[in-house]
Amino acid sequence: MRQEQLVCLIILCFPLYDSRLHWLRGDDDPYLNKYGHFSDRERLEMLEEAKKMFYFGYDNYMKYAFPQDELDPIHCTGRGPDRENPSNININDVLGGYSLTLVEALDTLAVMGNASEFQKAVQLVIDNVSFDTDNVVQVFEATIRVLGSLLSAHLIITDPQQPFGDMAPPDYDDELLEMAHDLATRLLPAFENTATGIPFPRVNLSTGVHPECINHTCTAGAGTLLLEFGVLSRLLADPVYDFYAHQAVAGLWKYRSNVTGLLGNVINIQTGEWVGKMSGLGAGLDSFYEYLFKAYILFGDERYMRMFNESYETIKFHMRKGRERCNFGEGNSPMYVNVNMMTGEVINTWIDALQAAWPGVQVLAGDIEEAICSHAFYYSIWRKYDALPERYNWQLKAPDVSFYPLRPELVESTYFLYRATRNPFYLHVGREILSSLSTHTKAKCGYGTVHDVETKELEDRMESFFLSETCKYLYLLFDKDNHVNTALSRYLFTTEGHILPIDRRWRTKPWEEEEEDRIDEEEKAASVIDVRHNNSNCDPVSTESRYFLPVRSSYFAQMERAVGLN
């Protein structure tokens, strides 16, 4: 895949969709009738519903759970680390006793233009959150959820243009940046005493790595630190964080299969031996590929683009099954499956919910037609269950793991495909997701994890990413005039949905230059890198997919049958 084909941030690549054009066909296609038009009145109604959903969860978290990490929405109480059972990594990997849900919600408040609540929330974080705690957390989760959010909020506050409104709290003195620095420093022991440069998966925020900490980590966990660590290093003019993040990626890349070029999902950080040889696009691997491409966009480092290009070609060759084109030809619907990293052979018959974010990466890469097909498959599963099971067995057409913890990945891809095509199909998808969440996950004081997608039984947990990602992407999907949407080529979303400006500041390494460019600070902060390429390769999606259904009706029906949807 050529480089100029990859870096096309979608906004100017596609003309606006006129949702009434399907009438010109003169046929009575039920799919076109259902998805062909979405009025502005409907869009505004859904925008209001997305806003209500966020504030119902946020207000109840603040009322019943703050300063704890998460809200239990059924019993209306707070949840923090499981101190009585340190081995409960399902809780303790994420919850560090640092008001996680509030921290994660900061840039969502800004995106919604709520300056007063954003300023109040920032002050609460400054006054109440400390990382000097005796808690063991996962390096990956602490980085993408907490470090990423602190950096995003700090950059929103210090943006001289203030495009979201006046978000700067009175007398703000870089406190969030100092907190980010403190947290990242407490994570650094994970990179010590590792023979490969790949970090330990967990660290105690006060004492470092426990002597008995396991030597196994997943590829995504170790390889999804580039954006947050890289931005922090540049803000502090301190190379250490950027160095360790790159060292981790380089270590993983070194041990990829010399036969297939694939990486596995679990590696021994001391020996480089692959403990888990499954290669796929879901849990354990997903955000590794995402960050290769995004690190190139943000920092301009050609190494990451080369890694992504090579990975993408290898992924398509070994994991992609089905007909060659999404909207043409014969054969089964295209699908990416899990394979053995050493041989490329299919290793199991399930895919997982995290893989639903992959179409968003494909959109960013300019491979729109592929993204359309990848997304449609997951949307078909959603339609079957009004949720995405954590694992879905495509051979049995049934869940292998049945819970759904309010994950954002499908709505994230829906959002990016709508921004790419302006096709009202994706507004319909967003409305269905909103409706499903409102109908099946709303509890007494928040939204709960679906324990079983078939029975819709709920668990008493609202994970922090529901407010930071799921609600944010739904809101942005319907808010066409939001600053993020009108200036989308100036922003990059982290894997946790936190926004970072695409800025010339990130293209230099202050520690490598004794004298920085002679640009005054205001101009420098306002300068951006425009990564759009004006060339024909940025238009791989067919005219029909732009102006009618993204997936032809016959192929759409085929996908429904493939997942057992009547």
Coordinates of C-alpha atoms in Angstrom, one line a residue:
M1 CA 0.0 0.0 0.0
R2 CA 1.5 3.3 -1.0
Q3 CA 2.1 5.9 1.7
E4 CA 0.1 8.7 0.0
Q5 CA -2.8 6.3 0.0
L6 CA -2.6 5.9 3.8
V7 CA -2.4 9.4 5.1
C8 CA -5.8 10.8 4.1
L9 CA -7.8 12.2 6.9
I10 CA -11.1 11.8 5.1
I11 CA -12.7 15.3 5.6
L12 CA -12.2 16.7 2.1
C13 CA -12.0 13.4 0.3
F14 CA -15.7 12.8 -0.1
P15 CA -18.5 15.1 -1.3
L16 CA -21.5 15.5 1.0
Y17 CA -24.2 12.8 0.7
D18 CA -27.6 14.0 -0.5
S19 CA -29.8 11.5 1.4
R20 CA -32.6 11.9 -1.2
L21 CA -30.6 10.7 -4.1
H22 CA -31.8 7.1 -3.5
W23 CA -35.3 8.2 -4.7
L24 CA -33.8 8.5 -8.2
R25 CA -33.4 4.8 -8.4
G26 CA -37.1 4.2 -8.6
D27 CA -36.9 0.8 -6.9
D28 CA -38.5 -0.3 -3.6
D29 CA -35.4 -1.6 -1.8
P30 CA -36.3 -2.1 1.9
Y31 CA -32.7 -1.3 3.0
L32 CA -32.7 1.9 1.0
N33 CA -36.1 2.8 2.4
K34 CA -34.9 2.2 6.0
Y35 CA -31.4 3.8 5.8
G36 CA -31.6 6.2 2.9
H37 CA -32.7 9.4 4.7
F38 CA -32.1 11.0 8.1
S39 CA -33.6 14.4 8.6
D40 CA -32.0 17.2 10.5
R41 CA -34.8 17.1 13.0
E42 CA -34.0 13.5 13.7
R43 CA -30.3 14.3 14.0
L44 CA -31.0 17.0 16.6
E45 CA -33.3 14.7 18.5
M46 CA -30.5 12.1 18.7
L47 CA -28.0 14.8 19.7
E48 CA -30.2 15.7 22.7
E49 CA -30.6 12.0 23.6
A50 CA -26.8 11.4 23.5
K51 CA -26.4 14.5 25.7
K52 CA -29.0 13.2 28.2
M53 CA -27.3 9.8 28.3
F54 CA -24.0 11.3 29.2
Y55 CA -25.3 13.6 31.9
F56 CA -27.5 10.8 33.4
G57 CA -24.3 8.8 33.9
Y58 CA -22.1 11.7 34.8
D59 CA -24.4 13.4 37.3
N60 CA -25.2 10.1 39.1
Y61 CA -21.5 9.3 39.3
M62 CA -20.8 12.6 40.9
K63 CA -23.8 12.2 43.3
Y64 CA -23.3 8.6 44.4
A65 CA -19.7 7.5 43.5
F66 CA -17.2 10.4 43.5
P67 CA -14.4 10.4 44.6
Q68 CA -14.3 6.6 44.0
D69 CA -13.3 5.3 40.6
E70 CA -16.6 4.0 39.1
L71 CA -20.3 4.0 39.6
D72 CA -22.3 0.9 40.5
P73 CA -25.5 2.0 38.7
I74 CA -27.9 -0.5 40.2
H75 CA -27.1 0.0 43.9
C76 CA -26.1 3.6 43.4
T77 CA -22.8 3.4 45.1
G78 CA -19.1 3.9 44.3
R79 CA -16.5 1.3 43.4
G80 CA -12.7 1.4 43.9
P81 CA -9.8 -1.1 44.0
D82 CA -10.5 -4.5 45.5
R83 CA -8.1 -4.3 48.3
E84 CA -9.3 -7.5 50.0
N85 CA -8.5 -9.5 46.8
P86 CA -5.4 -8.0 45.1
S87 CA -5.5 -10.8 42.5
N88 CA -8.9 -9.5 41.2
I89 CA -7.2 -8.0 38.1
N90 CA -10.6 -7.4 36.4
I91 CA -11.0 -4.5 38.9
N92 CA -7.5 -3.7 40.1
D93 CA -5.9 -3.4 36.6
V94 CA -8.2 -0.4 36.0
L95 CA -9.2 1.1 39.3
G96 CA -6.4 2.9 41.1
G97 CA -8.2 5.0 43.6
Y98 CA -7.9 8.1 41.5
S99 CA -11.5 9.1 40.7
L100 CA -11.1 7.5 37.3
T101 CA -14.6 8.2 35.9
L102 CA -14.2 12.0 36.6
V103 CA -10.7 12.1 35.2
E104 CA -11.8 10.3 32.0
A105 CA -14.9 12.6 31.5
L106 CA -12.9 15.8 31.4
D107 CA -12.5 16.2 27.7
T108 CA -16.0 14.9 27.0
L109 CA -17.3 17.9 29.1
A110 CA -15.1 20.2 27.0
V111 CA -16.3 18.7 23.7
M112 CA -19.9 19.3 24.8
G113 CA -19.0 22.9 25.5
N114 CA -19.7 22.8 29.2
A115 CA -17.1 25.2 30.4
S116 CA -18.4 25.7 33.9
E117 CA -18.6 22.0 34.7
F118 CA -15.3 21.3 33.0
Q119 CA -13.6 23.9 35.2
K120 CA -15.3 22.6 38.2
A121 CA -14.2 19.0 37.4
V122 CA -10.7 20.0 36.7
Q123 CA -10.5 21.7 40.1
L124 CA -11.9 18.6 41.8
V125 CA -9.3 16.5 40.1
I126 CA -6.5 18.8 41.2
D127 CA -7.8 19.0 44.8
N128 CA -8.7 15.3 45.3
V129 CA -6.7 13.0 43.0
S130 CA -3.3 11.6 44.1
F131 CA -1.2 8.9 42.7
D132 CA 0.7 8.4 45.9
T133 CA -1.3 5.2 46.7
D134 CA -0.5 1.6 47.5
N135 CA -2.3 0.3 44.5
V136 CA -1.2 -2.1 41.7
V137 CA -2.5 -0.9 38.3
Q138 CA -1.9 -2.1 34.8
V139 CA 0.5 0.2 32.9
F140 CA -1.6 0.2 29.8
E141 CA -4.8 1.1 31.5
A142 CA -3.3 3.8 33.6
T143 CA -1.7 5.3 30.5
I144 CA -4.6 5.3 28.1
R145 CA -7.3 6.2 30.7
V146 CA -5.6 8.5 33.2
L147 CA -2.4 9.9 31.6
G148 CA -4.2 10.4 28.2
S149 CA -7.1 12.2 29.8
L150 CA -4.9 14.5 31.9
L151 CA -2.8 15.5 28.9
S152 CA -5.9 16.1 26.7
A153 CA -7.5 18.3 29.4
H154 CA -4.3 20.2 29.9
L155 CA -3.9 20.9 26.2
I156 CA -7.6 22.0 26.0
I157 CA -7.0 24.4 28.9
T158 CA -3.8 25.9 27.4
D159 CA -4.9 26.2 23.8
P160 CA -4.7 29.9 23.1
Q161 CA -7.6 29.7 20.6
Q162 CA -10.0 28.1 23.2
P163 CA -12.2 26.6 20.4
F164 CA -14.5 24.8 22.8
G165 CA -15.2 27.9 24.8
D166 CA -13.3 29.4 27.8
M167 CA -12.2 26.2 29.4
A168 CA -9.3 27.6 31.5
P169 CA -9.9 27.5 35.3
P170 CA -8.9 30.6 37.1
D171 CA -5.2 30.6 38.1
Y172 CA -4.5 27.3 36.3
D173 CA -0.8 26.6 36.7
D174 CA -0.2 23.4 34.7
E175 CA -1.4 21.3 37.6
L176 CA -2.8 18.6 35.2
L177 CA 0.5 18.4 33.4
E178 CA 2.3 18.0 36.8
M179 CA -0.1 15.2 37.7
A180 CA 0.6 13.5 34.4
H181 CA 4.3 13.8 35.0
D182 CA 3.9 12.3 38.5
L183 CA 1.8 9.4 37.2
A184 CA 4.1 8.6 34.3
T185 CA 7.2 8.6 36.6
R186 CA 5.4 6.1 38.9
L187 CA 4.9 3.8 35.8
L188 CA 8.6 3.9 34.8
P189 CA 9.7 1.1 37.1
A190 CA 7.8 -1.3 34.8
F191 CA 10.5 -0.7 32.2
E192 CA 13.4 -1.6 34.5
N193 CA 14.9 -5.0 34.8
T194 CA 13.3 -6.2 31.5
A195 CA 15.7 -7.9 29.1
T196 CA 13.7 -7.0 26.0
G197 CA 12.7 -3.4 26.7
I198 CA 9.1 -4.6 26.8
P199 CA 7.6 -3.4 30.2
F200 CA 6.1 -5.4 33.0
P201 CA 2.3 -5.3 32.8
R202 CA 1.7 -4.0 36.3
V203 CA 3.3 -1.6 38.8
N204 CA 2.6 -0.5 42.3
L205 CA 2.2 3.3 42.2
S206 CA 4.2 3.7 45.4
T207 CA 6.7 0.8 45.5
G208 CA 7.2 -0.2 41.8
V209 CA 7.2 -3.7 40.4
H210 CA 6.6 -6.5 42.8
P211 CA 9.4 -9.1 42.7
E212 CA 6.8 -11.8 41.9
C213 CA 5.1 -9.8 39.1
I214 CA 4.5 -12.0 36.0
N215 CA 6.9 -11.8 33.1
H216 CA 4.1 -12.0 30.5
T217 CA 2.3 -9.1 28.8
C218 CA 0.1 -8.6 25.8
T219 CA 1.2 -6.8 22.7
A220 CA -1.4 -4.1 22.9
G221 CA -0.6 -3.5 26.6
A222 CA 3.1 -2.9 25.9
G223 CA 2.8 -1.3 22.5
T224 CA 0.0 1.3 23.1
L225 CA 2.0 4.0 25.0
L226 CA 3.5 5.9 22.1
L227 CA 1.0 8.8 22.0
E228 CA 0.7 9.6 25.7
F229 CA 4.4 9.1 26.5
G230 CA 5.5 10.9 23.4
V231 CA 3.4 14.0 24.0
L232 CA 4.4 14.1 27.7
S233 CA 8.1 13.9 26.7
R234 CA 7.7 16.9 24.3
L235 CA 5.8 19.0 26.8
L236 CA 8.4 18.4 29.5
A237 CA 11.4 18.4 27.1
D238 CA 12.4 15.1 28.7
P239 CA 13.2 12.2 26.4
V240 CA 12.8 9.4 28.9
Y241 CA 9.1 8.7 28.4
D242 CA 9.3 8.8 24.6
F243 CA 12.4 6.6 24.7
Y244 CA 10.7 3.8 26.8
A245 CA 7.6 3.8 24.7
H246 CA 9.5 3.4 21.5
Q247 CA 11.8 0.8 23.1
A248 CA 8.7 -1.3 23.9
V249 CA 7.4 -1.1 20.3
A250 CA 10.8 -1.9 18.9
G251 CA 11.1 -4.9 21.3
L252 CA 7.8 -6.3 20.1
W253 CA 8.6 -5.7 16.5
K254 CA 11.9 -7.5 16.8
Y255 CA 10.2 -10.7 17.9
R256 CA 7.5 -10.9 15.2
S257 CA 7.5 -14.1 13.1
N258 CA 10.2 -14.3 10.5
V259 CA 7.8 -16.5 8.5
T260 CA 4.5 -14.6 8.4
G261 CA 5.6 -11.2 9.8
L262 CA 2.8 -11.5 12.4
L263 CA 2.9 -10.8 16.1
G264 CA 1.3 -12.9 18.8
N265 CA -0.9 -11.7 21.6
V266 CA 1.2 -12.5 24.7
I267 CA 5.0 -12.3 25.1
N268 CA 7.6 -13.1 27.8
I269 CA 9.3 -9.8 28.5
Q270 CA 12.5 -11.4 29.5
T271 CA 13.0 -14.0 26.7
G272 CA 11.0 -12.6 23.8
E273 CA 9.2 -16.0 23.6
W274 CA 5.6 -15.8 22.5
V275 CA 3.4 -17.3 25.2
G276 CA 0.3 -16.6 23.2
K277 CA 0.6 -17.2 19.5
M278 CA -2.8 -16.0 18.4
S279 CA -2.6 -13.1 16.0
G280 CA -5.7 -11.0 15.4
L281 CA -7.2 -7.6 15.5
G282 CA -9.0 -7.8 18.9
A283 CA -8.0 -8.0 22.5
G284 CA -4.3 -8.2 23.1
L285 CA -3.3 -6.7 19.7
D286 CA -5.9 -4.1 18.5
S287 CA -4.4 -0.8 19.6
F288 CA -0.8 -1.8 18.8
Y289 CA -1.5 -1.3 15.1
E290 CA -3.7 1.7 15.7
Y291 CA -0.8 3.5 17.6
L292 CA 1.7 2.7 14.9
F293 CA -0.3 4.7 12.4
K294 CA -1.3 7.5 14.8
A295 CA 2.2 7.9 16.1
Y296 CA 3.3 8.6 12.5
I297 CA 0.5 11.2 12.1
L298 CA 1.3 12.9 15.4
F299 CA 5.1 12.8 15.4
G300 CA 6.0 12.3 11.7
D301 CA 8.2 9.4 12.5
E302 CA 8.6 7.3 9.3
R303 CA 9.5 4.2 11.3
Y304 CA 6.0 3.8 12.5
M305 CA 4.5 4.3 9.1
R306 CA 6.8 1.6 7.7
M307 CA 5.7 -0.7 10.5
F308 CA 2.0 0.0 9.9
N309 CA 2.3 -0.5 6.1
E310 CA 4.1 -3.8 6.6
S311 CA 1.6 -4.9 9.3
Y312 CA -1.4 -4.0 7.2
E313 CA -0.3 -6.0 4.2
T314 CA 0.5 -8.9 6.4
I315 CA -2.8 -8.7 8.2
K316 CA -4.8 -8.6 4.9
F317 CA -2.8 -11.6 3.5
H318 CA -3.2 -13.9 6.5
M319 CA -6.3 -12.8 8.4
R320 CA -8.7 -11.6 5.8
K321 CA -11.2 -14.2 4.5
G322 CA -14.0 -14.0 2.1
R323 CA -14.4 -12.4 -1.4
E324 CA -11.8 -10.0 -2.6
R325 CA -14.1 -6.9 -2.7
C326 CA -16.7 -5.7 -0.3
N327 CA -19.3 -4.7 -2.8
F328 CA -18.4 -6.8 -5.9
G329 CA -18.0 -10.4 -6.8
E330 CA -19.0 -13.8 -5.4
G331 CA -18.2 -15.5 -2.1
N332 CA -18.6 -15.0 1.6
S333 CA -18.7 -11.7 3.3
P334 CA -15.1 -10.4 4.1
M335 CA -14.0 -11.0 7.6
Y336 CA -10.8 -10.8 9.6
V337 CA -10.2 -13.9 11.7
N338 CA -7.7 -15.0 14.3
V339 CA -4.7 -17.0 13.1
N340 CA -1.5 -18.7 14.3
M341 CA 1.3 -16.1 14.1
M342 CA 3.8 -18.7 13.0
T343 CA 1.8 -20.3 10.2
G344 CA -1.1 -18.0 9.3
E345 CA -3.6 -20.8 9.8
V346 CA -7.0 -20.1 11.4
I347 CA -6.6 -20.7 15.1
N348 CA -10.1 -20.4 16.4
T349 CA -13.6 -19.5 15.2
W350 CA -14.4 -16.4 17.3
I351 CA -13.8 -12.7 17.0
D352 CA -14.1 -10.2 19.9
A353 CA -15.8 -6.9 20.4
L354 CA -12.6 -4.9 20.5
Q355 CA -12.1 -5.7 16.9
A356 CA -15.0 -3.4 16.0
A357 CA -12.6 -0.5 16.3
W358 CA -10.6 -1.8 13.3
P359 CA -12.8 -0.1 10.7
G360 CA -11.9 3.2 12.4
V361 CA -8.3 2.5 11.8
Q362 CA -9.0 1.6 8.2
V363 CA -10.9 4.9 7.7
L364 CA -7.9 6.8 9.0
A365 CA -5.7 4.8 6.6
G366 CA -8.0 5.7 3.7
D367 CA -9.1 2.2 3.0
I368 CA -12.8 3.2 3.2
E369 CA -14.4 0.3 1.3
E370 CA -12.7 -2.2 3.6
A371 CA -13.8 -0.2 6.6
I372 CA -17.4 -0.2 5.3
C373 CA -17.5 -4.0 5.1
S374 CA -15.7 -4.6 8.4
H375 CA -18.2 -2.3 10.2
A376 CA -21.2 -3.8 8.5
F377 CA -20.4 -7.3 9.9
Y378 CA -20.2 -6.0 13.5
Y379 CA -23.3 -3.9 13.0
S380 CA -25.2 -7.1 11.9
I381 CA -24.1 -8.7 15.2
W382 CA -25.3 -5.7 17.1
R383 CA -28.7 -5.9 15.4
K384 CA -29.0 -9.5 16.5
Y385 CA -28.4 -8.8 20.2
D386 CA -28.8 -5.0 20.7
A387 CA -25.2 -5.3 21.9
L388 CA -21.9 -6.8 21.0
P389 CA -21.0 -10.0 22.9
E390 CA -17.4 -9.9 24.1
R391 CA -16.7 -12.9 21.9
Y392 CA -18.8 -14.1 19.0
N393 CA -18.3 -17.5 17.4
W394 CA -18.8 -16.9 13.6
Q395 CA -19.0 -20.6 12.9
L396 CA -21.7 -21.3 15.5
K397 CA -23.4 -18.0 15.0
A398 CA -23.6 -17.5 18.8
P399 CA -21.7 -15.8 21.6
D400 CA -18.7 -17.6 23.1
V401 CA -18.5 -14.9 25.9
S402 CA -21.8 -13.2 26.4
F403 CA -21.3 -10.0 28.4
Y404 CA -21.1 -6.5 26.9
P405 CA -19.5 -3.8 29.2
L406 CA -20.8 -0.8 27.3
R407 CA -17.8 -0.8 24.9
P408 CA -17.4 2.1 22.4
E409 CA -15.7 0.4 19.5
L410 CA -18.7 0.0 17.2
V411 CA -19.9 3.5 17.7
E412 CA -16.4 4.8 17.3
S413 CA -16.1 3.2 13.8
T414 CA -19.6 4.4 13.0
Y415 CA -18.6 7.9 13.8
F416 CA -15.5 7.8 11.6
L417 CA -17.3 6.2 8.7
Y418 CA -20.0 8.9 8.9
R419 CA -17.3 11.6 8.9
A420 CA -15.7 9.9 5.9
T421 CA -18.9 9.4 3.8
R422 CA -21.6 11.6 5.3
N423 CA -23.9 8.6 4.5
P424 CA -27.1 8.7 6.6
F425 CA -26.8 5.0 7.0
Y426 CA -24.3 5.6 9.9
L427 CA -26.7 8.1 11.6
H428 CA -29.3 5.2 11.6
V429 CA -26.7 2.9 13.1
G430 CA -25.9 5.5 15.8
R431 CA -29.6 5.9 16.6
E432 CA -30.0 2.1 17.0
I433 CA -27.0 2.0 19.3
L434 CA -28.5 4.8 21.4
S435 CA -31.8 3.1 21.5
S436 CA -30.3 -0.3 22.5
L437 CA -28.3 1.3 25.3
S438 CA -31.3 3.3 26.6
T439 CA -33.6 0.3 26.5
H440 CA -31.4 -2.5 27.8
T441 CA -28.6 -0.9 29.9
K442 CA -30.2 2.0 31.8
A443 CA -30.3 1.3 35.5
K444 CA -31.5 3.3 38.5
C445 CA -28.7 5.7 38.5
G446 CA -26.5 5.0 35.4
Y447 CA -25.9 2.4 32.8
G448 CA -24.8 -1.1 33.6
T449 CA -22.7 -3.8 31.9
V450 CA -24.8 -6.4 30.1
H451 CA -24.1 -9.7 31.7
D452 CA -25.7 -11.7 29.0
V453 CA -26.5 -10.2 25.6
E454 CA -29.3 -12.8 25.1
T455 CA -31.1 -12.3 28.4
K456 CA -30.1 -8.7 28.9
E457 CA -29.4 -9.3 32.6
L458 CA -27.2 -6.5 34.0
E459 CA -24.1 -6.3 36.1
D460 CA -23.7 -3.5 38.6
R461 CA -20.8 -1.7 36.9
M462 CA -20.5 1.4 34.6
E463 CA -16.9 1.5 33.3
S464 CA -15.3 4.8 32.9
F465 CA -14.9 4.5 29.1
F466 CA -18.7 4.7 28.8
L467 CA -18.5 8.5 29.4
S468 CA -15.1 9.1 27.9
E469 CA -15.8 7.2 24.6
T470 CA -19.2 5.7 24.1
C471 CA -21.1 8.8 24.9
K472 CA -18.5 11.1 23.3
Y473 CA -18.6 9.4 20.0
L474 CA -22.4 9.2 20.0
Y475 CA -22.6 13.0 20.7
L476 CA -20.1 13.8 18.0
L477 CA -21.8 11.6 15.5
F478 CA -24.9 13.8 15.7
D479 CA -23.3 17.2 16.4
K480 CA -22.3 18.2 12.9
D481 CA -21.2 21.7 13.9
N482 CA -19.0 20.7 16.8
H483 CA -15.5 22.1 16.6
V484 CA -14.0 18.6 16.6
N485 CA -16.0 17.9 13.5
T486 CA -15.4 21.1 11.7
A487 CA -11.6 20.9 12.4
L488 CA -11.3 17.1 12.4
S489 CA -8.0 17.2 10.5
R490 CA -6.5 19.0 13.5
Y491 CA -7.3 16.4 16.1
L492 CA -6.4 12.8 16.8
F493 CA -8.2 10.5 19.1
T494 CA -6.3 8.3 21.5
T495 CA -7.3 4.6 21.8
E496 CA -9.4 5.7 24.8
G497 CA -11.1 8.5 22.9
H498 CA -9.2 11.4 24.3
I499 CA -8.5 14.2 21.9
L500 CA -5.0 15.4 21.1
P501 CA -4.2 18.3 18.8
I502 CA -2.2 17.6 15.7
D503 CA 0.4 20.2 16.2
R504 CA 3.9 21.2 14.9
R505 CA 5.2 21.0 18.5
W506 CA 5.0 17.2 18.4
R507 CA 7.2 17.0 15.2
T508 CA 10.3 18.2 17.0
K509 CA 12.2 16.7 20.0
P510 CA 13.3 19.6 22.2
W511 CA 15.9 17.5 23.9
E512 CA 17.7 17.1 20.5
E513 CA 17.9 20.8 19.7
E514 CA 19.7 23.3 21.8
E515 CA 17.7 26.1 20.2
E516 CA 14.1 25.7 19.2
D517 CA 12.5 27.2 16.1
R518 CA 12.1 31.0 16.4
I519 CA 8.4 31.0 16.4
D520 CA 6.6 32.8 19.2
E521 CA 4.6 30.5 21.4
E522 CA 1.1 31.6 20.2
E523 CA 1.9 30.9 16.6
K524 CA 3.5 27.7 17.5
A525 CA 0.5 26.5 19.4
A526 CA -1.8 27.4 16.6
S527 CA 0.3 25.7 13.9
V528 CA -1.0 22.4 12.8
I529 CA 0.0 19.6 10.5
D530 CA -2.5 19.0 7.8
V531 CA -2.1 15.3 7.0
R532 CA -4.7 15.2 4.2
H533 CA -3.4 14.4 0.7
N534 CA -5.1 15.8 -2.3
N535 CA -4.9 12.9 -4.7
S536 CA -7.2 10.4 -6.3
N537 CA -6.0 7.6 -4.0
C538 CA -7.9 9.2 -1.2
D539 CA -11.2 8.1 -2.8
P540 CA -11.3 4.3 -2.7
V541 CA -15.0 4.0 -1.9
S542 CA -17.4 3.5 -4.8
T543 CA -19.8 6.2 -5.9
E544 CA -22.7 3.9 -5.1
S545 CA -21.4 3.4 -1.6
R546 CA -21.3 7.1 -1.1
Y547 CA -24.7 8.0 -2.6
F548 CA -26.7 4.9 -1.8
L549 CA -26.1 2.2 0.8
P550 CA -22.5 1.7 1.8
V551 CA -23.0 -2.0 1.4
R552 CA -25.2 -3.3 -1.4
S553 CA -28.5 -4.7 -0.3
S554 CA -27.8 -8.2 -1.4
Y555 CA -24.5 -8.2 0.4
F556 CA -26.1 -6.7 3.5
A557 CA -28.6 -9.5 3.5
Q558 CA -25.8 -12.0 3.1
M559 CA -24.1 -10.6 6.3
E560 CA -27.3 -10.8 8.2
R561 CA -27.6 -14.5 7.3
A562 CA -23.9 -15.0 8.2
V563 CA -24.6 -14.0 11.8
G564 CA -27.9 -15.8 12.0
L565 CA -30.0 -12.6 11.9
N566 CA -33.5 -13.3 10.6

